[in-house]
PDB file of C-alpha atoms in Angstrom:
ATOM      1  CA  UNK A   8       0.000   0.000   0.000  1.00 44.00           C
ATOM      2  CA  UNK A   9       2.756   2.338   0.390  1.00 42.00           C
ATOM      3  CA  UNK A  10       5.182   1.303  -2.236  1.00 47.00           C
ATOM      4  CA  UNK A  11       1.492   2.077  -4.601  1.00 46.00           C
ATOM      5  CA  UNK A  12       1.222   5.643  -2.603  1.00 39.00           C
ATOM      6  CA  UNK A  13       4.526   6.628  -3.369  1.00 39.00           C
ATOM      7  CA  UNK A  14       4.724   5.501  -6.741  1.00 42.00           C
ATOM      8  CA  UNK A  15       1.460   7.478  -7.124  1.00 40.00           C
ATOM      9  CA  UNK A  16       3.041  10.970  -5.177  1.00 40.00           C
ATOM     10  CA  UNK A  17       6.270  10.549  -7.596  1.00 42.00           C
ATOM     11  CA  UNK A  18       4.256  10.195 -10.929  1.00 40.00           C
ATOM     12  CA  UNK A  19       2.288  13.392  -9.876  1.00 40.00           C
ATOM     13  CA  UNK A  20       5.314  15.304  -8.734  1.00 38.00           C
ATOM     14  CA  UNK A  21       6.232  14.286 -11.982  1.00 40.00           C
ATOM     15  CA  UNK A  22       3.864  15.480 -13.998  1.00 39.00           C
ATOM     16  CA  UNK A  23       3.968  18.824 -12.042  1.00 38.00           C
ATOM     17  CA  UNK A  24       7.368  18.938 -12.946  1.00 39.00           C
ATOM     18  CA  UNK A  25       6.763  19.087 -16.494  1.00 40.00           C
ATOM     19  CA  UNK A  26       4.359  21.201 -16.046  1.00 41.00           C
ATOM     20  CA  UNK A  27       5.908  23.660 -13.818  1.00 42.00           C
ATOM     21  CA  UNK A  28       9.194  23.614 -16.381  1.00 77.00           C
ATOM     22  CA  UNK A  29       6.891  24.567 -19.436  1.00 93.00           C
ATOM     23  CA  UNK A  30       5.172  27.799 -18.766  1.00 94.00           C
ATOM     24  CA  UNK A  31       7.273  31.264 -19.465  1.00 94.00           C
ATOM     25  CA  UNK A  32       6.319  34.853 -18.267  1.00 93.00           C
ATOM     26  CA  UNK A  33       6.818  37.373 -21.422  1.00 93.00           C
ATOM     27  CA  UNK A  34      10.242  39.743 -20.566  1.00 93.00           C
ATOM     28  CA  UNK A  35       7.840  43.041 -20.490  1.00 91.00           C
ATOM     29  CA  UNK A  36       5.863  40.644 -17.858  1.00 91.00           C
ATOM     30  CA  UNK A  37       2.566  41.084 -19.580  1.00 90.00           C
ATOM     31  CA  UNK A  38       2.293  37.676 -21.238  1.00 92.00           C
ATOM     32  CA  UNK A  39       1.931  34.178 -19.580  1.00 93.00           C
ATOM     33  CA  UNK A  40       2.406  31.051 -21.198  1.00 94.00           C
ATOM     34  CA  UNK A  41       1.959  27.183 -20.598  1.00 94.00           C
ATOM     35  CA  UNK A  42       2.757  24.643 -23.455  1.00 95.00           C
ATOM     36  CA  UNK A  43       2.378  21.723 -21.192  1.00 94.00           C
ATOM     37  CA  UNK A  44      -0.708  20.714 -22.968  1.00 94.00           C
ATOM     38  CA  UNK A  45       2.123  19.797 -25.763  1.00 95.00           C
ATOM     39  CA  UNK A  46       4.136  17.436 -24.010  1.00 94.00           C
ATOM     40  CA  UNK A  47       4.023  14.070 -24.982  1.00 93.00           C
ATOM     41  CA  UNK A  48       4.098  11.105 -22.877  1.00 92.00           C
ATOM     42  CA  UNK A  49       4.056   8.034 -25.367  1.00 91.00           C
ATOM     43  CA  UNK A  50       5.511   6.898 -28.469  1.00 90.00           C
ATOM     44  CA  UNK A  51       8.260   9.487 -30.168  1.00 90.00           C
ATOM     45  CA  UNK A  52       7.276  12.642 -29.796  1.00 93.00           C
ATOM     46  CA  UNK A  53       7.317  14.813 -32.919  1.00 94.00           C
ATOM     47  CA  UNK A  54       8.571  14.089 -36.065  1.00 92.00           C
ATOM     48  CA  UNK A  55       9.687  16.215 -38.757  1.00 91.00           C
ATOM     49  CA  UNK A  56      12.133  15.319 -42.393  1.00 91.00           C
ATOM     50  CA  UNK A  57      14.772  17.886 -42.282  1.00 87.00           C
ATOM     51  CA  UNK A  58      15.094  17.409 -45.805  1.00 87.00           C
ATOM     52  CA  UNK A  59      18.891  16.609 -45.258  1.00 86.00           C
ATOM     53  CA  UNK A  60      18.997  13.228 -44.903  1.00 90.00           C
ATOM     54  CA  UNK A  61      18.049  13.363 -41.316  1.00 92.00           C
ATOM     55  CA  UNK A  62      14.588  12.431 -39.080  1.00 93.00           C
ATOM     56  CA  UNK A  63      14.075  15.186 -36.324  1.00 95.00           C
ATOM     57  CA  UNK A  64      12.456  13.713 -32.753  1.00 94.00           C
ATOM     58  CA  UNK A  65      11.404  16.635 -30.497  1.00 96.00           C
ATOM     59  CA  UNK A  66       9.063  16.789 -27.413  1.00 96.00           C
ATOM     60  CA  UNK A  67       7.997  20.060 -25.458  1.00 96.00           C
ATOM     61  CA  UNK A  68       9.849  20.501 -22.109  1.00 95.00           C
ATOM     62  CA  UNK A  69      11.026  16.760 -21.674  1.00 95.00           C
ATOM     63  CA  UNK A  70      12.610  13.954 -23.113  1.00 95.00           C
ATOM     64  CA  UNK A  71      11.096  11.854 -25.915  1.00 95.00           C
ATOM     65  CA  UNK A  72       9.168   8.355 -24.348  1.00 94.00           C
ATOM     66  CA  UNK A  73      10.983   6.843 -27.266  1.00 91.00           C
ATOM     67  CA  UNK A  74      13.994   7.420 -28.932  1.00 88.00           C
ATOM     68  CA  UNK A  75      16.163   6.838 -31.744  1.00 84.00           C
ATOM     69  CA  UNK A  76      18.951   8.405 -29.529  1.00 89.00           C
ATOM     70  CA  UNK A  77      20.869   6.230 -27.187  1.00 82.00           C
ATOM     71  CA  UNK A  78      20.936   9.646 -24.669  1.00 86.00           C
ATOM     72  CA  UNK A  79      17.596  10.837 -22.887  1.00 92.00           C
ATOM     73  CA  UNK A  80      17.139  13.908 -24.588  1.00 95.00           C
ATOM     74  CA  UNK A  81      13.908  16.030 -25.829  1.00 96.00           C
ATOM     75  CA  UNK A  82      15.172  16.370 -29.619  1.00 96.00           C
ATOM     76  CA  UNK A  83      17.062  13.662 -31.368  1.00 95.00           C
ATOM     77  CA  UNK A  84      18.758  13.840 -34.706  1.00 93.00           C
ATOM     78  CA  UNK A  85      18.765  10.310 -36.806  1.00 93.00           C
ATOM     79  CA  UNK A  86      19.556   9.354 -40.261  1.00 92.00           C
ATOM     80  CA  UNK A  87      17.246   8.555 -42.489  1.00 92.00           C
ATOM     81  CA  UNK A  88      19.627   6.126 -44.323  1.00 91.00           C
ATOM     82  CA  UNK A  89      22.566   5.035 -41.638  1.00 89.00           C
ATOM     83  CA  UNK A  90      20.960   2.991 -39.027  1.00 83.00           C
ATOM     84  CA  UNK A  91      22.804   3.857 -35.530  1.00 83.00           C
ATOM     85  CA  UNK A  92      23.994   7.370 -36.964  1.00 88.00           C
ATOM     86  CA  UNK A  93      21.995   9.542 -34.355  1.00 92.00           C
ATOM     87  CA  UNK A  94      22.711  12.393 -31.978  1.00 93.00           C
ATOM     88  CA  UNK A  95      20.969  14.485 -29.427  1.00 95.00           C
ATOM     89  CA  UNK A  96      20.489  18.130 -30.645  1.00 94.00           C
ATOM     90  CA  UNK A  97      20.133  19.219 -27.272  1.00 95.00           C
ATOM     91  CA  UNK A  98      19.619  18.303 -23.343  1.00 95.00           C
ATOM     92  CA  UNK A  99      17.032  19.726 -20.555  1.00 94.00           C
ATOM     93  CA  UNK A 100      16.870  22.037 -18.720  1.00 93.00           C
ATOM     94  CA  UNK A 101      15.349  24.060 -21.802  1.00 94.00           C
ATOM     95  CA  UNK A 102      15.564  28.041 -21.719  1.00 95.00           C
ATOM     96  CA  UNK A 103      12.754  30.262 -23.307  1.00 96.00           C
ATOM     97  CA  UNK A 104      12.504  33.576 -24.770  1.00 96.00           C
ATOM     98  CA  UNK A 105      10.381  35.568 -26.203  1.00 95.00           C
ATOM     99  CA  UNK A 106       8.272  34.932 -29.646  1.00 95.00           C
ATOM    100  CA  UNK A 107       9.982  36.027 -32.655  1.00 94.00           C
ATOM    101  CA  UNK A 108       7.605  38.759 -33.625  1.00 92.00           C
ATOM    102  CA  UNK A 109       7.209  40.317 -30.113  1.00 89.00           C
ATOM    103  CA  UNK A 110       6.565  38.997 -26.263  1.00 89.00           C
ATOM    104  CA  UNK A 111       2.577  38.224 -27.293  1.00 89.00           C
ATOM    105  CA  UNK A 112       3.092  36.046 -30.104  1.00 93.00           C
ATOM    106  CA  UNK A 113       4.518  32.978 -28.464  1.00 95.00           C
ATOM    107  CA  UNK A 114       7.456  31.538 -27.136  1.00 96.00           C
ATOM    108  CA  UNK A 115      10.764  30.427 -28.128  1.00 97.00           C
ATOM    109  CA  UNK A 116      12.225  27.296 -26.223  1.00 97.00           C
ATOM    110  CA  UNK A 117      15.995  26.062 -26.799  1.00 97.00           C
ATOM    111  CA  UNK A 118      17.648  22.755 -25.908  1.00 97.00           C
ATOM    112  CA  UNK A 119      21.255  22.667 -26.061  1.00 96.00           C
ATOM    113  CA  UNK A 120      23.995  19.933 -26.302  1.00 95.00           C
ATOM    114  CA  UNK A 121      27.431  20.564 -24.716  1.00 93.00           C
ATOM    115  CA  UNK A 122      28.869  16.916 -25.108  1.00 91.00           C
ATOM    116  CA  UNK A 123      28.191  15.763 -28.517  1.00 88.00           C
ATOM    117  CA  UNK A 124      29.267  19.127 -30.459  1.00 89.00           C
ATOM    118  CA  UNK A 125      30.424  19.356 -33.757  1.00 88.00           C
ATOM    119  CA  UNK A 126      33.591  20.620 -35.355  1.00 82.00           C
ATOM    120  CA  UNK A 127      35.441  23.426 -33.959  1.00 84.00           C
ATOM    121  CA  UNK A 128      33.467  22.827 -30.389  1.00 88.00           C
ATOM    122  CA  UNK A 129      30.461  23.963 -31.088  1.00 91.00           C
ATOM    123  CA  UNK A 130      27.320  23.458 -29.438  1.00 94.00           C
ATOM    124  CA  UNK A 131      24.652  22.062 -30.843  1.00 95.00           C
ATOM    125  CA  UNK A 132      21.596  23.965 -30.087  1.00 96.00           C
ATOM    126  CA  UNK A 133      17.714  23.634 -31.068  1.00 97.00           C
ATOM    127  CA  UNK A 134      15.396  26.481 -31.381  1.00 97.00           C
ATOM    128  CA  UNK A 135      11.909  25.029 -31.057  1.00 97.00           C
ATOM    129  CA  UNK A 136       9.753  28.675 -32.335  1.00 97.00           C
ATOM    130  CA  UNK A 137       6.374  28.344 -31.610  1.00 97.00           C
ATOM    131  CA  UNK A 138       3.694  30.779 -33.015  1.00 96.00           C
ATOM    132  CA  UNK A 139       0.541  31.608 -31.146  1.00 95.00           C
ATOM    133  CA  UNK A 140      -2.607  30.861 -33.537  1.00 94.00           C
ATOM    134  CA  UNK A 141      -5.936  31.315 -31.931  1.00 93.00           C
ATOM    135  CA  UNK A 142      -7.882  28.237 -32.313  1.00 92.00           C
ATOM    136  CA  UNK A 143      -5.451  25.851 -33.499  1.00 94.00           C
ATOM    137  CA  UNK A 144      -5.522  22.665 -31.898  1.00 92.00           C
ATOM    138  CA  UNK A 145      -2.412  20.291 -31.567  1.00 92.00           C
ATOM    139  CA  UNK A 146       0.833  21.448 -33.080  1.00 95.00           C
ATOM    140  CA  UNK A 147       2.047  22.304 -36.309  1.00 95.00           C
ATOM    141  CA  UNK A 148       5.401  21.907 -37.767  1.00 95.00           C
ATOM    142  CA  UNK A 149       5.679  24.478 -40.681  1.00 93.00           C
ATOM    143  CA  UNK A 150       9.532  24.262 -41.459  1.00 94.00           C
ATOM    144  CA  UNK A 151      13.112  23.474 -40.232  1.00 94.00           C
ATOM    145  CA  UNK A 152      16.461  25.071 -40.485  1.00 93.00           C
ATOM    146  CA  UNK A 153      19.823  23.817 -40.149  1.00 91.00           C
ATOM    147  CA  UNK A 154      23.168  25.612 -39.919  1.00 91.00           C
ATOM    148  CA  UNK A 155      26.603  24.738 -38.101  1.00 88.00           C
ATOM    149  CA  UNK A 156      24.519  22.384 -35.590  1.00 92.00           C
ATOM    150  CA  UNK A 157      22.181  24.976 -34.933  1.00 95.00           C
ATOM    151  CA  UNK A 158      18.578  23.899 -35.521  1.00 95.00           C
ATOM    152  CA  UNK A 159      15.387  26.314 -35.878  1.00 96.00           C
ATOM    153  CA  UNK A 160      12.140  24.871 -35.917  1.00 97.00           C
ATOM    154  CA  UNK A 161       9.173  26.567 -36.370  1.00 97.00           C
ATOM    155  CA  UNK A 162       5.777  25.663 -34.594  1.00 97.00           C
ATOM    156  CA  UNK A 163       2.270  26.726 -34.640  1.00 97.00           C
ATOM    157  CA  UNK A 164      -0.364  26.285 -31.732  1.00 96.00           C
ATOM    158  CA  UNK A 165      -3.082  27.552 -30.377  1.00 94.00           C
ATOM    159  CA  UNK A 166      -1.263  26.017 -27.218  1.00 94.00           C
ATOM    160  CA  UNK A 167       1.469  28.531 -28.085  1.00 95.00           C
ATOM    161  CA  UNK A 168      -1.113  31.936 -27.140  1.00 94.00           C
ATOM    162  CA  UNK A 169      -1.052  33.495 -23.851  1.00 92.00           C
ATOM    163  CA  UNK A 170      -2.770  32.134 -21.071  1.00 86.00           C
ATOM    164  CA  UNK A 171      -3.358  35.270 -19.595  1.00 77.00           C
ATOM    165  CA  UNK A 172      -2.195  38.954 -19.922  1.00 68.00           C
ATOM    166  CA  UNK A 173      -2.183  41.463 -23.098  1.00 53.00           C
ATOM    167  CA  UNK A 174      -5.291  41.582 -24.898  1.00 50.00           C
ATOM    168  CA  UNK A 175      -6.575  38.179 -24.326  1.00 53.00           C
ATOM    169  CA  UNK A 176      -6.286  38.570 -20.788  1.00 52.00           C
ATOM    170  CA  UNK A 177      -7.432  42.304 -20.585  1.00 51.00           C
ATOM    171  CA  UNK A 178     -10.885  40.347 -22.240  1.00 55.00           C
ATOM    172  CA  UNK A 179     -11.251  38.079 -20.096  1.00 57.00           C
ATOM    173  CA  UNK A 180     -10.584  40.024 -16.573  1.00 54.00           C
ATOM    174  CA  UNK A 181     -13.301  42.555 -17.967  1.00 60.00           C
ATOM    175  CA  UNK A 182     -15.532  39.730 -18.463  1.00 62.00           C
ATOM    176  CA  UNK A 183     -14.997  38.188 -14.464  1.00 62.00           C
ATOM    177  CA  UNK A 184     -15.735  42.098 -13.570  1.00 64.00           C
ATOM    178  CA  UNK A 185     -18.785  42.658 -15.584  1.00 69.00           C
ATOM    179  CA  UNK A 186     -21.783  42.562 -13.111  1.00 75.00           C
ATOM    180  CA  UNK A 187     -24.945  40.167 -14.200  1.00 79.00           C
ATOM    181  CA  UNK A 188     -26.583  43.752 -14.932  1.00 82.00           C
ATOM    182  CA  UNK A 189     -24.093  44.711 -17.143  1.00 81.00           C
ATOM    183  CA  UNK A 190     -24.259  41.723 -19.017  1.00 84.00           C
ATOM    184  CA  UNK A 191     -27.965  42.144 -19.030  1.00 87.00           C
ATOM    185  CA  UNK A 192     -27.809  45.520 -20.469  1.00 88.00           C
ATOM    186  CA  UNK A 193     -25.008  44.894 -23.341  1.00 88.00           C
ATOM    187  CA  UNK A 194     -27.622  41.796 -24.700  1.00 91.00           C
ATOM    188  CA  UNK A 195     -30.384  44.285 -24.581  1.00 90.00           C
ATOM    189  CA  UNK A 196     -29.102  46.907 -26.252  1.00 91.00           C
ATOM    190  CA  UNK A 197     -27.604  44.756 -28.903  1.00 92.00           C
ATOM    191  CA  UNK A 198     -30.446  42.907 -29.104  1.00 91.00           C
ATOM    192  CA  UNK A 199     -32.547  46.676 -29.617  1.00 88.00           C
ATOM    193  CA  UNK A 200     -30.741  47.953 -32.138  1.00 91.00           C
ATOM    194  CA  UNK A 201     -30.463  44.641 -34.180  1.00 93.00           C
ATOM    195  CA  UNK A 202     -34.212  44.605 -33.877  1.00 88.00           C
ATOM    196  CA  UNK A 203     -34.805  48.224 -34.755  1.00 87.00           C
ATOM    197  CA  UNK A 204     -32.009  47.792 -38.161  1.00 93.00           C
ATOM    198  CA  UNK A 205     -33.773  44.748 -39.140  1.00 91.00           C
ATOM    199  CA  UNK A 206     -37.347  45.407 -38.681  1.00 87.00           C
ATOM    200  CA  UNK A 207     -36.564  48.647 -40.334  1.00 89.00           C
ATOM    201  CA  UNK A 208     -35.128  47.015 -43.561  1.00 91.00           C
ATOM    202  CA  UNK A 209     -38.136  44.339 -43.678  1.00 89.00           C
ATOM    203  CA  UNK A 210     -41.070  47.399 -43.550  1.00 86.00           C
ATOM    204  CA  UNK A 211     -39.236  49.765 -45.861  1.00 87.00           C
ATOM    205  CA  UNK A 212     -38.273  46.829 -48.720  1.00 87.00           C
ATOM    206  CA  UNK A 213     -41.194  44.205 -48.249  1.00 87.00           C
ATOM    207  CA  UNK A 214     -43.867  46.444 -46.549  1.00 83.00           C
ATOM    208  CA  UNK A 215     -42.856  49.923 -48.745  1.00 84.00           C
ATOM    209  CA  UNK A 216     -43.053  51.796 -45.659  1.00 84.00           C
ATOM    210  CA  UNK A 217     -41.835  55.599 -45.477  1.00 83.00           C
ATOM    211  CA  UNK A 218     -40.598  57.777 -42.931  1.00 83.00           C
ATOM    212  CA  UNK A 219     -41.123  57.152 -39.538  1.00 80.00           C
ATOM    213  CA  UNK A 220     -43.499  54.412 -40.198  1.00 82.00           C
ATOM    214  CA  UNK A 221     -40.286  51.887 -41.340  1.00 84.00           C
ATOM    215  CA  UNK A 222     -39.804  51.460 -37.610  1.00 86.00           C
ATOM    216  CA  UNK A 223     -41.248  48.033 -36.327  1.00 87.00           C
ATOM    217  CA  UNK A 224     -44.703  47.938 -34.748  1.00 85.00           C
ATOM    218  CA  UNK A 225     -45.014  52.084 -34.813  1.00 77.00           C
ATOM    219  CA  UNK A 226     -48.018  52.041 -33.875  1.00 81.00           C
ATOM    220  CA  UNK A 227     -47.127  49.861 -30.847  1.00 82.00           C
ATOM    221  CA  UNK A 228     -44.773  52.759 -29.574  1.00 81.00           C
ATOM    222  CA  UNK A 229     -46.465  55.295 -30.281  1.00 80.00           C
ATOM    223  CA  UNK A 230     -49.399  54.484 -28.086  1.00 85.00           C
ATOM    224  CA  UNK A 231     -46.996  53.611 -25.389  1.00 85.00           C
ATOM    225  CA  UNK A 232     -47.196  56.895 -23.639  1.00 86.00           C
ATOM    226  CA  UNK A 233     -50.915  57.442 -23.919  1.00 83.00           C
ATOM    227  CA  UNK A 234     -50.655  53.968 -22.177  1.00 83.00           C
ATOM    228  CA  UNK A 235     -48.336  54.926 -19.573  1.00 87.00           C
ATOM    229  CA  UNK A 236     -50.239  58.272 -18.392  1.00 86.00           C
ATOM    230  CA  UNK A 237     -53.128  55.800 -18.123  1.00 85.00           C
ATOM    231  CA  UNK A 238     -51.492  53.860 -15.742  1.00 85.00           C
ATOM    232  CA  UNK A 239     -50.135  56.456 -13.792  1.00 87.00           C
ATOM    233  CA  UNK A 240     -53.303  58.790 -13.545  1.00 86.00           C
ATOM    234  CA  UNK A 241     -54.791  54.801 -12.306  1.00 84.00           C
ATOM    235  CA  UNK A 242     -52.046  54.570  -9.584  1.00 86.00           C
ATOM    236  CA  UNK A 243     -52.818  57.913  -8.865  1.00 82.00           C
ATOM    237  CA  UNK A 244     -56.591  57.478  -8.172  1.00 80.00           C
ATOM    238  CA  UNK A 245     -55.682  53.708  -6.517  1.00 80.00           C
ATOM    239  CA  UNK A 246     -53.871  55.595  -3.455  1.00 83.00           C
ATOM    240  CA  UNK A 247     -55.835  59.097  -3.200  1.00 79.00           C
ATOM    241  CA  UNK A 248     -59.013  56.360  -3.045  1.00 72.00           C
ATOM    242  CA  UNK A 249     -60.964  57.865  -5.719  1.00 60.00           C
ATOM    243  CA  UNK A 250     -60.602  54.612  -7.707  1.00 50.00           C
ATOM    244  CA  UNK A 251     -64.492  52.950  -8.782  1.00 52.00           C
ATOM    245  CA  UNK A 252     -65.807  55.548  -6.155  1.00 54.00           C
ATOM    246  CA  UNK A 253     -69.699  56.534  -6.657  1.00 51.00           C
ATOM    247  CA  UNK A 254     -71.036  60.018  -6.398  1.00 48.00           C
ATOM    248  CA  UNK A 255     -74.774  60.627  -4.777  1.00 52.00           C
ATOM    249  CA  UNK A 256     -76.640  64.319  -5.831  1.00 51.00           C
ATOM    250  CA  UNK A 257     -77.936  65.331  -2.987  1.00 47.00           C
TER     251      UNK A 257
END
């Protein structure tokens, strides 16, 4: 029972882990971020043809389940046509940095590899740039780059936006501080002037209505205040008393 709790605490400490390592605050501090969601846990992770003779094997803040690479590593670099020729392009912890096009448009995470480096002693280093597209489920590889061991892919997810800050998060904090009236009053008005445009349209094209009779059901509002000094003048009477009261000549 407590060899199953504790493998149970680790695999959630675990998880958290992964979690925890994957989410990025913007550098102006306005933007957060959380790729978790595009961590694998099973099979190989991502796969993408460089187009060089080489398979590229990436995951999102940890190592691939699987891998072509003898190392634990989150990208691996294998050849399509040499079995056993395969190399990490880089080793967790990852870094991140801002997206390419500014801090709201998603997140730039780098793996690097100081023990297998190529000629000269270089690193190798992996650029994983991921795009923020609203709505875009899973993740999308749209190209790779390679030059001197240093490897740029390029990502799209809706996985990649900001959780919260900028203008998605200015939206929704508005929206937790909108009173139920104010919601009430934005549907109505919406809803008023939609009615009003529309009805409008329908009397002056199908009902060849003119002037002020295009509105809907004119004659409806216009006898609204007749209607409405009727009911006053009745609550009037109702509490002075003189309500269904009969008068005797004397």
């Amino acid at each position: 029972m407590k060899s199953s709790l504790f493998c149970l605490l680790a695999l959630i400490l675990t998880v958290e882990s992964v979690r925890g390592a994957c989410t990025y605050t913007s550098s102006d501090k306005k933007y957060n971020y959380d790729l978790s969601a595009l961590s694998v846990s099973s099979g190989y992770g991502y796969l993408r043809n460089g187009g060089d003779g080489y398979n590229y094997w990436f995951n999102v803040c940890a190592n691939l389940p699987k891998s072509n690479c003898t190392q634990q590593a989150p990208v691996c670099q294998a050849s399509q046509t040499k079995a056993g020729q395969n190399v990490p392009t880089g080793y967790l912890p990852a870094t991140f940095a801002d997206g390419d096009t500014g801090t709201g448009s998603g997140v730039v995470i780098t793996y690097v590899n100081n023990v297998e480096q190529c000629s000269g002693n270089t690193p190798r280093k992996t650029n994983l740039h991921f795009k923020c597209v609203t709505g875009l489920a899973g993740l999308t590889i749209t190209s790779i780059t390679e030059n001197k061991c240093l490897y740029d892919l390029y990502l799209s997810s809706g996985a990649a936006c900001p959780t919260s800050g900028g203008a998605k998060g200015k939206i929704d904090a508005d929206l937790k501080k909108m009173s139920g009236g104010s919601i009430f009053l934005i549907i109505f008005f919406v809803g008023a002037a939609v009615y009003l445009i529309v009805g409008s349209i329908v009397n002056w094209r199908v009902k060849h209505a003119s002037g002020i009779e295009v509105i809907p059901n004119f004659e409806l509002w216009r006898s609204i205040p007749g209607l409405m000094k009727d009911g006053f003048t009745f609550t009037k009477d109702k509490i002075m008393g003189l309500t269904g009261r009969g008068y005797q000549s004397v």
